[in-house]
Short mmCIF file of N, CA, C and O in Angstrom, two decimals:
data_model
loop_
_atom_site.label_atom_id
_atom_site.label_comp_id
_atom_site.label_asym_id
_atom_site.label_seq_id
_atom_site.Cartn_x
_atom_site.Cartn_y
_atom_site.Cartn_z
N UNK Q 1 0.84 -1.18 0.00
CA UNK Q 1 0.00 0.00 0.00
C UNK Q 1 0.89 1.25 0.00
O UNK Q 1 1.98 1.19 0.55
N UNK Q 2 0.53 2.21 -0.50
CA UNK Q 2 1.28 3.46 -1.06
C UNK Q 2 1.07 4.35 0.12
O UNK Q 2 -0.04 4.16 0.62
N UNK Q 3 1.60 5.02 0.57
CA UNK Q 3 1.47 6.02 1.96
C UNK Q 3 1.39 7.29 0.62
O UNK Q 3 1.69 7.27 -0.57
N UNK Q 4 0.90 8.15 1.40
CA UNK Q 4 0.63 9.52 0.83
C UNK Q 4 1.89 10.30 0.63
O UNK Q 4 1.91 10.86 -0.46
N UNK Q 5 2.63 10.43 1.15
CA UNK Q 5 3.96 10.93 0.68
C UNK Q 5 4.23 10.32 -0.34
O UNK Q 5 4.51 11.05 -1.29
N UNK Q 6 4.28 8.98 -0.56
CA UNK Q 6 4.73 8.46 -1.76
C UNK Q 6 4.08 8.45 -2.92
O UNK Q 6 4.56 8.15 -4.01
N UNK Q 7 2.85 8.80 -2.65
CA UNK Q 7 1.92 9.44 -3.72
C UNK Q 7 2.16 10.53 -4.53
O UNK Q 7 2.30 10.77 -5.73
N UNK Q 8 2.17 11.25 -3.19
CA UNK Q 8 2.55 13.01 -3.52
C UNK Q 8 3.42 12.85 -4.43
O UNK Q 8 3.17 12.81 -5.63
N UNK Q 9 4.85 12.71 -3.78
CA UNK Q 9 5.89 12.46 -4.66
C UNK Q 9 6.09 11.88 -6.00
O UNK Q 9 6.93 12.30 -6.79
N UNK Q 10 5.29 10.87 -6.23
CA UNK Q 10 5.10 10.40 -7.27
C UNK Q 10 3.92 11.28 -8.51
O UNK Q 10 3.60 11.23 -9.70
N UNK Q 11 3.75 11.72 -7.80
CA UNK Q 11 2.31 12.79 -8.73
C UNK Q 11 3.69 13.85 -9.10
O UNK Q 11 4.25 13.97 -10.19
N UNK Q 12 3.99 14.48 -7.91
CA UNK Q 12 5.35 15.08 -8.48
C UNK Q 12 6.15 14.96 -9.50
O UNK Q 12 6.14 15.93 -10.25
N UNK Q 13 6.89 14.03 -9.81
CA UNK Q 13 7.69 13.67 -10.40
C UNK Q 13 7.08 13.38 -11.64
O UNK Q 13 7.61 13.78 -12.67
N UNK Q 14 6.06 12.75 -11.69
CA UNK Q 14 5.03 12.36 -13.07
C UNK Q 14 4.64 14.16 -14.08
O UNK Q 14 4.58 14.42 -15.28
N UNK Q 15 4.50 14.79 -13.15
CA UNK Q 15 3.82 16.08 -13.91
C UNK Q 15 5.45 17.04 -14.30
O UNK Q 15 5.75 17.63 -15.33
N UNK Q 16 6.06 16.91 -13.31
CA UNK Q 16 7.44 17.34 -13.72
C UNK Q 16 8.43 16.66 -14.88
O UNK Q 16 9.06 17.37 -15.68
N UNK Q 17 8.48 15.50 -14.88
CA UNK Q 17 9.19 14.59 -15.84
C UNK Q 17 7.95 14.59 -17.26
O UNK Q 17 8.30 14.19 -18.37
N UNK Q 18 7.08 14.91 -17.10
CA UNK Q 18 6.23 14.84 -18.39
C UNK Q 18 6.42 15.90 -19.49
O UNK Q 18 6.42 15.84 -20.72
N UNK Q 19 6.67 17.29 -18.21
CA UNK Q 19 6.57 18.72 -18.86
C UNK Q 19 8.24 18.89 -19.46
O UNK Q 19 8.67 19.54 -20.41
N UNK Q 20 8.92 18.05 -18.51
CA UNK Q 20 10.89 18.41 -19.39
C UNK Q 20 10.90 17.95 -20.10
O UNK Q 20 11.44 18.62 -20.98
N UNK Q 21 10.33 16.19 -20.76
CA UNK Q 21 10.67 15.41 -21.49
C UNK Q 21 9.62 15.89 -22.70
O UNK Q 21 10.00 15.60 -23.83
N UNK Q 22 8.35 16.57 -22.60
CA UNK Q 22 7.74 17.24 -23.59
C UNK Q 22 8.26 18.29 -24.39
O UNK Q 22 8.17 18.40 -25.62
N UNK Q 23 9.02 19.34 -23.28
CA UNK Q 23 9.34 20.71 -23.62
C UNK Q 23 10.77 20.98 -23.71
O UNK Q 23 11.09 22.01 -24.31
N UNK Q 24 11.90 20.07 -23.11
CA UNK Q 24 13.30 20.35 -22.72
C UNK Q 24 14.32 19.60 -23.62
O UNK Q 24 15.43 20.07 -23.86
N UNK Q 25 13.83 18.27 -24.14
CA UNK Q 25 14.84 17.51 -24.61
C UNK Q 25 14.37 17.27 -25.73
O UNK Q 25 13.27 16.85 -26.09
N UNK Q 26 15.95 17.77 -26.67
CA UNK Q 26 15.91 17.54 -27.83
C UNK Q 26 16.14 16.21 -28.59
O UNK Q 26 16.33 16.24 -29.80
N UNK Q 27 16.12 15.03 -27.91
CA UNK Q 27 16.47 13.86 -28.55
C UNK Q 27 15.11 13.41 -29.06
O UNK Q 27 14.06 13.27 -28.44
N UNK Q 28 15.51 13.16 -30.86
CA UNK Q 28 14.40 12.54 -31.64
C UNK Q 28 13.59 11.37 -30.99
O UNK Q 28 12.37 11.29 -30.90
N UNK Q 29 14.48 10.52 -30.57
CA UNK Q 29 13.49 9.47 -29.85
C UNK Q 29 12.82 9.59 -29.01
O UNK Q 29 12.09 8.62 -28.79
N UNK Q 30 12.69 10.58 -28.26
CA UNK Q 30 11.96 11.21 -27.09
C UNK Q 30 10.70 11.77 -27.38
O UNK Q 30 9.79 11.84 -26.55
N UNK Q 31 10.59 12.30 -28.95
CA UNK Q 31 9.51 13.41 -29.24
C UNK Q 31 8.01 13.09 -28.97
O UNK Q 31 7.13 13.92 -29.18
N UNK Q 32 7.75 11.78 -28.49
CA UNK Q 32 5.99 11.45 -28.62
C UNK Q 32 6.59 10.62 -27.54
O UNK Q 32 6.40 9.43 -27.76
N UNK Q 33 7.23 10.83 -26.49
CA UNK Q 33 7.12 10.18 -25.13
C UNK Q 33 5.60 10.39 -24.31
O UNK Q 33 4.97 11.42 -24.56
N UNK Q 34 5.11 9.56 -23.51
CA UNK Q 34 4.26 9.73 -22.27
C UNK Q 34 4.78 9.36 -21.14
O UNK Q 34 5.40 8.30 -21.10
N UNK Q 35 4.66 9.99 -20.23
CA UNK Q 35 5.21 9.25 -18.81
C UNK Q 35 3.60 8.69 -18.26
O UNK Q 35 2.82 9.31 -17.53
N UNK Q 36 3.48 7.85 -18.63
CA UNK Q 36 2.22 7.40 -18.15
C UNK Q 36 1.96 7.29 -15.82
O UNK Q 36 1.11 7.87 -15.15
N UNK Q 37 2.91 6.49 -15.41
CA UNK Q 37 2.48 6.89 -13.91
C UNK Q 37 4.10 6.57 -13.43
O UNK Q 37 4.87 6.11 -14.26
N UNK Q 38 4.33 6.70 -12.70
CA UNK Q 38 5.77 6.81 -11.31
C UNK Q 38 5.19 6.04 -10.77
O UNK Q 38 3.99 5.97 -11.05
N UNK Q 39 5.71 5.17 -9.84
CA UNK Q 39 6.04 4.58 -8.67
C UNK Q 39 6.65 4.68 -7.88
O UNK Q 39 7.59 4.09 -8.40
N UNK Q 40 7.07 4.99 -6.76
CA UNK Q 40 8.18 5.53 -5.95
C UNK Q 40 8.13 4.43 -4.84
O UNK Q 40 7.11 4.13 -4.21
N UNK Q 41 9.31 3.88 -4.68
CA UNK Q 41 9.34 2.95 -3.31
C UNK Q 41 9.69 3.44 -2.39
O UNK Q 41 10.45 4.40 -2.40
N UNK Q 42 9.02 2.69 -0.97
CA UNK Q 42 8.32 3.24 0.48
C UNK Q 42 9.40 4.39 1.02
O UNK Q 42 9.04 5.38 1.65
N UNK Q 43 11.04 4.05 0.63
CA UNK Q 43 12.03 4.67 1.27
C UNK Q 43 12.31 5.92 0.42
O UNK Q 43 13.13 6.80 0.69
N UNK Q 44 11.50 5.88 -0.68
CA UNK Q 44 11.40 7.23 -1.76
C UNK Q 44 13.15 7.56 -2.43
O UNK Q 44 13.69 8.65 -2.64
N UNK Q 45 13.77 5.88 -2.69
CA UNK Q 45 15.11 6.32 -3.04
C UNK Q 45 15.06 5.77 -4.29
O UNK Q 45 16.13 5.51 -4.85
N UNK Q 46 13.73 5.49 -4.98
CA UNK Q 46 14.04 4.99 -6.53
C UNK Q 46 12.83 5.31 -6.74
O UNK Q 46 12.05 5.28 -5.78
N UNK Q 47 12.33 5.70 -8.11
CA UNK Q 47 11.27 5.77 -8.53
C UNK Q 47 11.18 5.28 -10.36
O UNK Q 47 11.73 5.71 -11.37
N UNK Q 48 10.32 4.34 -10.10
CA UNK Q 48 10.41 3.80 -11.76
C UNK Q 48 9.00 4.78 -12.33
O UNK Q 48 7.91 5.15 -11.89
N UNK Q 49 9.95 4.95 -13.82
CA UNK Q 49 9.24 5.92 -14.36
C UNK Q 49 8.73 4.92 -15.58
O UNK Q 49 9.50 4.10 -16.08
N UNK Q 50 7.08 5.10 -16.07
CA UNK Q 50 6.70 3.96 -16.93
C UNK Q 50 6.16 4.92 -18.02
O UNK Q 50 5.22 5.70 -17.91
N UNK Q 51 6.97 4.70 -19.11
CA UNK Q 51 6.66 5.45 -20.32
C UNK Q 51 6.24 4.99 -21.05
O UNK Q 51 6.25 3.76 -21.00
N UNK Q 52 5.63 5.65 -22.14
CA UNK Q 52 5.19 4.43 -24.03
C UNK Q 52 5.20 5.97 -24.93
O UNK Q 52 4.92 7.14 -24.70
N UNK Q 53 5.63 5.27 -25.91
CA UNK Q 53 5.10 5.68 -27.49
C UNK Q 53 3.86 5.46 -28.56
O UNK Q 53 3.35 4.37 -28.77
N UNK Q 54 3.47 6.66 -29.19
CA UNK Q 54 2.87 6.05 -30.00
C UNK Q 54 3.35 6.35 -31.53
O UNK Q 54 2.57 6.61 -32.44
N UNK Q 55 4.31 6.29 -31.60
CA UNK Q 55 5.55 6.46 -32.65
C UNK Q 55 6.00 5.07 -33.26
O UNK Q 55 6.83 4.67 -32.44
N UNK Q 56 5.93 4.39 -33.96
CA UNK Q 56 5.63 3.15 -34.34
C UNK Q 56 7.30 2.55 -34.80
O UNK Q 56 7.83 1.45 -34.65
N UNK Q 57 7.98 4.25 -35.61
CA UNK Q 57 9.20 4.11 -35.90
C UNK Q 57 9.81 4.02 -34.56
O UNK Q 57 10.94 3.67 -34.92
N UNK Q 58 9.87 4.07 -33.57
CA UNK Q 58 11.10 4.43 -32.47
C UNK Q 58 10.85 3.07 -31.78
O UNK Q 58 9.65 2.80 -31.64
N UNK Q 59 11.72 2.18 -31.33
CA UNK Q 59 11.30 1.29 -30.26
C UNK Q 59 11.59 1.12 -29.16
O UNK Q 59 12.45 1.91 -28.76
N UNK Q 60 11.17 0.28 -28.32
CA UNK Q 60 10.75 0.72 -26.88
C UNK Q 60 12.27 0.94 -26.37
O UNK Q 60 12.69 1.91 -25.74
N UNK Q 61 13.08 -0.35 -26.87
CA UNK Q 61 14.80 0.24 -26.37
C UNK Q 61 15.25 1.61 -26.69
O UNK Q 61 15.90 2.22 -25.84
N UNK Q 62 14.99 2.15 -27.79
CA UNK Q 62 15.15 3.28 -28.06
C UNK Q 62 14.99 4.65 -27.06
O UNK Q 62 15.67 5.63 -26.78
N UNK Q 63 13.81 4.15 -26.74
CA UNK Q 63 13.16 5.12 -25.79
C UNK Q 63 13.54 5.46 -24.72
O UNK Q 63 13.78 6.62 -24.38
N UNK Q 64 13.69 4.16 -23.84
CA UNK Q 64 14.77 3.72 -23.00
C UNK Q 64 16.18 4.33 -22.73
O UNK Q 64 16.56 5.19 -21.94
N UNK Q 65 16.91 3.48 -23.78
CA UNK Q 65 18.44 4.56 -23.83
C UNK Q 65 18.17 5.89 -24.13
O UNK Q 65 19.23 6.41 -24.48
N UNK Q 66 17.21 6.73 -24.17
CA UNK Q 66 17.32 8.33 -24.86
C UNK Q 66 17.21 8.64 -23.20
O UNK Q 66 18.14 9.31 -22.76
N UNK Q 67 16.16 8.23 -22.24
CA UNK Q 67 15.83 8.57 -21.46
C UNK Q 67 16.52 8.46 -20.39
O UNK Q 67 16.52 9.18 -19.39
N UNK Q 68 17.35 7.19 -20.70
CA UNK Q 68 18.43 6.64 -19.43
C UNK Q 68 19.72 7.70 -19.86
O UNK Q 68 20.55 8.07 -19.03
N UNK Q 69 19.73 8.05 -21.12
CA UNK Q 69 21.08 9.32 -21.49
C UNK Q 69 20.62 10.33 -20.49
O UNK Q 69 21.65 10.59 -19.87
N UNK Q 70 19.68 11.02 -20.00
CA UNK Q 70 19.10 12.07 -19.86
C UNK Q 70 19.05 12.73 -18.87
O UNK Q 70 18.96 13.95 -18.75
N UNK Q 71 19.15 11.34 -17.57
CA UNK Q 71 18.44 11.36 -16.46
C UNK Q 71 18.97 11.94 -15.66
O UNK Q 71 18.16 12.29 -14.79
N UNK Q 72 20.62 12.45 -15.35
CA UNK Q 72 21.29 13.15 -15.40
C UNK Q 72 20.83 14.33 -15.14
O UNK Q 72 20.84 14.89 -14.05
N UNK Q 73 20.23 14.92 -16.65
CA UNK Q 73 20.07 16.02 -16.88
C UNK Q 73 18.56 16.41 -16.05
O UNK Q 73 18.36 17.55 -15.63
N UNK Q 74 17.64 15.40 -15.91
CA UNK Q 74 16.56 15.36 -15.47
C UNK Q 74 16.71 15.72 -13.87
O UNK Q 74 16.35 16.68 -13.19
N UNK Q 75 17.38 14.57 -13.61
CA UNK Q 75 17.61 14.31 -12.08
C UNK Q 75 18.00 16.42 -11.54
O UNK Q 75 17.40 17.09 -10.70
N UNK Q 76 18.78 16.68 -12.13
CA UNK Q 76 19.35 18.09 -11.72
C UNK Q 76 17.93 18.89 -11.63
O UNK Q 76 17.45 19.44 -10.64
N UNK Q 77 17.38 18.80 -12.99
CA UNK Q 77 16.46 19.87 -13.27
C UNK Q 77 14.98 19.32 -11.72
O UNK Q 77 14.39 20.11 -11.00
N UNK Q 78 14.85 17.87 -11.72
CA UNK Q 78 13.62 18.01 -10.63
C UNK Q 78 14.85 18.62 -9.19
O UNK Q 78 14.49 19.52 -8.43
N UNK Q 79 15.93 18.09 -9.09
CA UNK Q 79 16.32 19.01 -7.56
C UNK Q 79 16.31 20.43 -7.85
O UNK Q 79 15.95 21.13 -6.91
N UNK Q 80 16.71 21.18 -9.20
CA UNK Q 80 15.97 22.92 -9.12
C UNK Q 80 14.39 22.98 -8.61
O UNK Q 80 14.13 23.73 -7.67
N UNK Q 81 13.55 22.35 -9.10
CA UNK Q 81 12.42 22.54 -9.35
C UNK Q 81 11.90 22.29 -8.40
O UNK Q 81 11.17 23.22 -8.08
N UNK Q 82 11.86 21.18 -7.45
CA UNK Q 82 11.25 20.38 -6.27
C UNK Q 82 11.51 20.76 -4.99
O UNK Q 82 12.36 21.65 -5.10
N UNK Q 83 11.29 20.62 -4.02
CA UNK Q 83 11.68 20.98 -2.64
C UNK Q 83 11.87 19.42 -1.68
O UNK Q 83 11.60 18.97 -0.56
N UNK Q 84 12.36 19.10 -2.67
CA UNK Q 84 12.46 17.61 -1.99
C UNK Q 84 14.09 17.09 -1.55
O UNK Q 84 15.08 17.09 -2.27
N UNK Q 85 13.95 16.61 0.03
CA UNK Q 85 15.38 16.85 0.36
C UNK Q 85 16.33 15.71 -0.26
O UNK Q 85 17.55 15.72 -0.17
N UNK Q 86 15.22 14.30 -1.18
CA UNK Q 86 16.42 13.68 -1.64
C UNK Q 86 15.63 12.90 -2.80
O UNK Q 86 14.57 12.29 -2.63
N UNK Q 87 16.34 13.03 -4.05
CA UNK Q 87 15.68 12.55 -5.33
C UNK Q 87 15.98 11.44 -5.16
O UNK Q 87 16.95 11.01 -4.54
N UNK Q 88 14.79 10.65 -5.93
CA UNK Q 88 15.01 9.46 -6.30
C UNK Q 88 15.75 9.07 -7.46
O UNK Q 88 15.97 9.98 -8.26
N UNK Q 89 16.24 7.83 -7.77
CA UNK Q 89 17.27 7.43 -8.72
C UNK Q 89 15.86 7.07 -9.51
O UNK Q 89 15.00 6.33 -9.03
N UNK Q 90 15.76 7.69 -10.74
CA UNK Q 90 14.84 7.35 -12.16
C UNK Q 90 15.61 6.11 -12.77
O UNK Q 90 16.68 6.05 -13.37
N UNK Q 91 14.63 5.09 -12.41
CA UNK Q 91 14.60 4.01 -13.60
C UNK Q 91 13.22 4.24 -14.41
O UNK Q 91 12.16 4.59 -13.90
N UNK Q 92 13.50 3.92 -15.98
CA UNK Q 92 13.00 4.13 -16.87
C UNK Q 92 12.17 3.07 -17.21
O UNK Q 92 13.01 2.16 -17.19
N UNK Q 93 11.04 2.49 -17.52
CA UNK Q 93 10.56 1.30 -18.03
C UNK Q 93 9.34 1.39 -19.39
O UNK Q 93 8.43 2.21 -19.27
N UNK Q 94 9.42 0.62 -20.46
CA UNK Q 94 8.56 0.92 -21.45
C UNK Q 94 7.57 0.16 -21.08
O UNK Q 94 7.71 -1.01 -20.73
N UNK Q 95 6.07 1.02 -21.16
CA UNK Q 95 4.92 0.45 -19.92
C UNK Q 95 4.11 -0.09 -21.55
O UNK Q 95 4.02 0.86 -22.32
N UNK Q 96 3.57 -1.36 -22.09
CA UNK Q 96 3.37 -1.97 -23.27
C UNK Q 96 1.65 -2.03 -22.88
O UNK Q 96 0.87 -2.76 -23.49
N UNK Q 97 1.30 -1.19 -21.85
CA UNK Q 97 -0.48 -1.15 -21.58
C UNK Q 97 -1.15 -0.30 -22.49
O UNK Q 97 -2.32 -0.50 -22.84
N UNK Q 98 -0.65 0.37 -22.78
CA UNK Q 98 -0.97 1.23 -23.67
C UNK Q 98 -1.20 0.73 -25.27
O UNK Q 98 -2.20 0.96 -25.95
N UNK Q 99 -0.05 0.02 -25.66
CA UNK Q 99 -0.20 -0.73 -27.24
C UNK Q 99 -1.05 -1.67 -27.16
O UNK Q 99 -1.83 -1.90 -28.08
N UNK Q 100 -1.01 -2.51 -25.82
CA UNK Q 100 -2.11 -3.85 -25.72
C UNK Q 100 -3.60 -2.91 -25.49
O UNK Q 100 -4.51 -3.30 -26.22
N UNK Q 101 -3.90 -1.92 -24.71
CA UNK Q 101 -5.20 -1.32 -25.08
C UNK Q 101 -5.85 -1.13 -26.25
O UNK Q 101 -7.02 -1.36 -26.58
N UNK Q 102 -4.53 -0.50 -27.04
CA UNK Q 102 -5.11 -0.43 -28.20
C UNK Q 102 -5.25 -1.55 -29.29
O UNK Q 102 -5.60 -1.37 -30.46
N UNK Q 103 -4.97 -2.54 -28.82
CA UNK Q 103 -5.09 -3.93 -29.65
C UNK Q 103 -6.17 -4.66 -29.23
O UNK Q 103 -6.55 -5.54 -30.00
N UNK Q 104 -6.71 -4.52 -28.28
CA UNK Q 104 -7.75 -5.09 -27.71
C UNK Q 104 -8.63 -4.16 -27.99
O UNK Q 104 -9.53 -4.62 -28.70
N UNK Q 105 -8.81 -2.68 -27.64
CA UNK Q 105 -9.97 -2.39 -28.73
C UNK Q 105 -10.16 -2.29 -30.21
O UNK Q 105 -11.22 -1.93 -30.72
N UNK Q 106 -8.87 -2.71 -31.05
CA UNK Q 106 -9.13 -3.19 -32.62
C UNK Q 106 -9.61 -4.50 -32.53
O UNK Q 106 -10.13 -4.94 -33.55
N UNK Q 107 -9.54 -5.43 -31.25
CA UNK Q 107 -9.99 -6.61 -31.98
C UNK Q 107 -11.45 -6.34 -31.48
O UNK Q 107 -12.24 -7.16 -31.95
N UNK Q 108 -12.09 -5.31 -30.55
CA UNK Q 108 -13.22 -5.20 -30.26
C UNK Q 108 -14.06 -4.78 -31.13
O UNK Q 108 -15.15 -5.25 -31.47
N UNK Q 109 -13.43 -3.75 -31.53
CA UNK Q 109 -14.04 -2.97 -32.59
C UNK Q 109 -14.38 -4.11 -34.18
O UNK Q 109 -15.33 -3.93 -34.93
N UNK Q 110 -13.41 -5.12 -34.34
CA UNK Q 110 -13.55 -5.80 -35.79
C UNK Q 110 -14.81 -6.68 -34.95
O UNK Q 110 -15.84 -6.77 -35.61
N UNK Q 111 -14.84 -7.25 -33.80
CA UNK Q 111 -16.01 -7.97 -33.70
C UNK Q 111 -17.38 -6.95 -33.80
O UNK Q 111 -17.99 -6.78 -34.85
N UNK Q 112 -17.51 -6.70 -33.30
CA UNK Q 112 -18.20 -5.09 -33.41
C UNK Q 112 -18.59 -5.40 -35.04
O UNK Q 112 -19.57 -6.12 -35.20
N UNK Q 113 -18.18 -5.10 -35.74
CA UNK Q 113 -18.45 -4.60 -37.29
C UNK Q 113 -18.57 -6.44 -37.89
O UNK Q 113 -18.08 -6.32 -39.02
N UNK Q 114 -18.81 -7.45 -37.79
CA UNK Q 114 -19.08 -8.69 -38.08
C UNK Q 114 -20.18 -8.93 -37.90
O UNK Q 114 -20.64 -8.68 -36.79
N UNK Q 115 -20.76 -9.32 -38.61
CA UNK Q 115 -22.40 -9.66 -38.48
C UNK Q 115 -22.59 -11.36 -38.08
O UNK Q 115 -22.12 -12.44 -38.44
N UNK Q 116 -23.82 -10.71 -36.87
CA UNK Q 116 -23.73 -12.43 -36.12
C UNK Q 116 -24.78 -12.74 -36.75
O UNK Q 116 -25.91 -12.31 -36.51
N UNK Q 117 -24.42 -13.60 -37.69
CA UNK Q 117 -25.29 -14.64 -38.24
C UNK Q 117 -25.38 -16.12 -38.00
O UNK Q 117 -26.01 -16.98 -38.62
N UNK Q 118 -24.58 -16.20 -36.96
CA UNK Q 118 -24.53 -17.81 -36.54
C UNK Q 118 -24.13 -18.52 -37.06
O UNK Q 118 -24.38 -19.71 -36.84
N UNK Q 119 -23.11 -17.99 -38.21
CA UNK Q 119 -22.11 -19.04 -38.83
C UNK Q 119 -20.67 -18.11 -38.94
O UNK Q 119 -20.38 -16.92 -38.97
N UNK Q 120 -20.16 -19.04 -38.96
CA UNK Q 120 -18.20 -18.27 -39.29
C UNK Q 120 -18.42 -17.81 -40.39
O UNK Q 120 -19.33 -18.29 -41.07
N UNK Q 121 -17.61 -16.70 -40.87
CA UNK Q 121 -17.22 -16.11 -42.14
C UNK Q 121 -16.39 -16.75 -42.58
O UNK Q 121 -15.48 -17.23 -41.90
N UNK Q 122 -16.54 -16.91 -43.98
CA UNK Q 122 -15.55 -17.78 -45.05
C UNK Q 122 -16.07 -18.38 -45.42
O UNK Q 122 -15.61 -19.16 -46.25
#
């Protein structure tokens, strides 16, 4: 169970890491990032950050190493920004809920548009 600090913090870090990696970094593979949610563990000394694309050219390693180059640069910019007396170490992870959503509502949608006539097509 998540204690509220670790919430906070994690809401933190999610709205902050969304707005640098939208607005700050110039790496091509980065350009259609989402930080979809943070996690921050109980001792608030790591926080996995769960991203996706919907960029079809870039892949998920891709995404990955741009972001793991970065973090560095990240890590500095949330200790300007934050009032928090100790950052967490950003691990990066490509979160694949997002592509399987959308595959599960194409296969919803093709049943959807099939006419039940009580026999297979073909």
């Amino acid at each position: 169970m998540n204690s509220r600090r670790q919430s906070r913090v994690a809401e933190l870090l999610q709205r902050e890491l969304a707005q640098m990696i939208t607005y700050e970094l110039r790496d091509p593979r980065l350009a259609s990032v989402t930080v979809n949610r943070v996690e921050v563990t109980p001792d608030l000394r790591l926080a996995r950050v769960y991203v996706s694309t919907l960029d079809d050219d870039i892949s998920s390693r891709d995404v990955v190493a741009g972001l793991e180059h970065a973090s560095g640069y990240l890590r500095r910019q949330l200790g300007q920004r934050t009032d928090l007396r100790f950052l967490p170490e950003l691990r990066f992870v490509y979160d694949t809920s997002v592509v399987y959503s959308q595959h599960m509502n194409t296969l919803l949608d093709e049943l959807m548009d099939t006419p039940a006539t009580g026999e297979e097509p073909g």
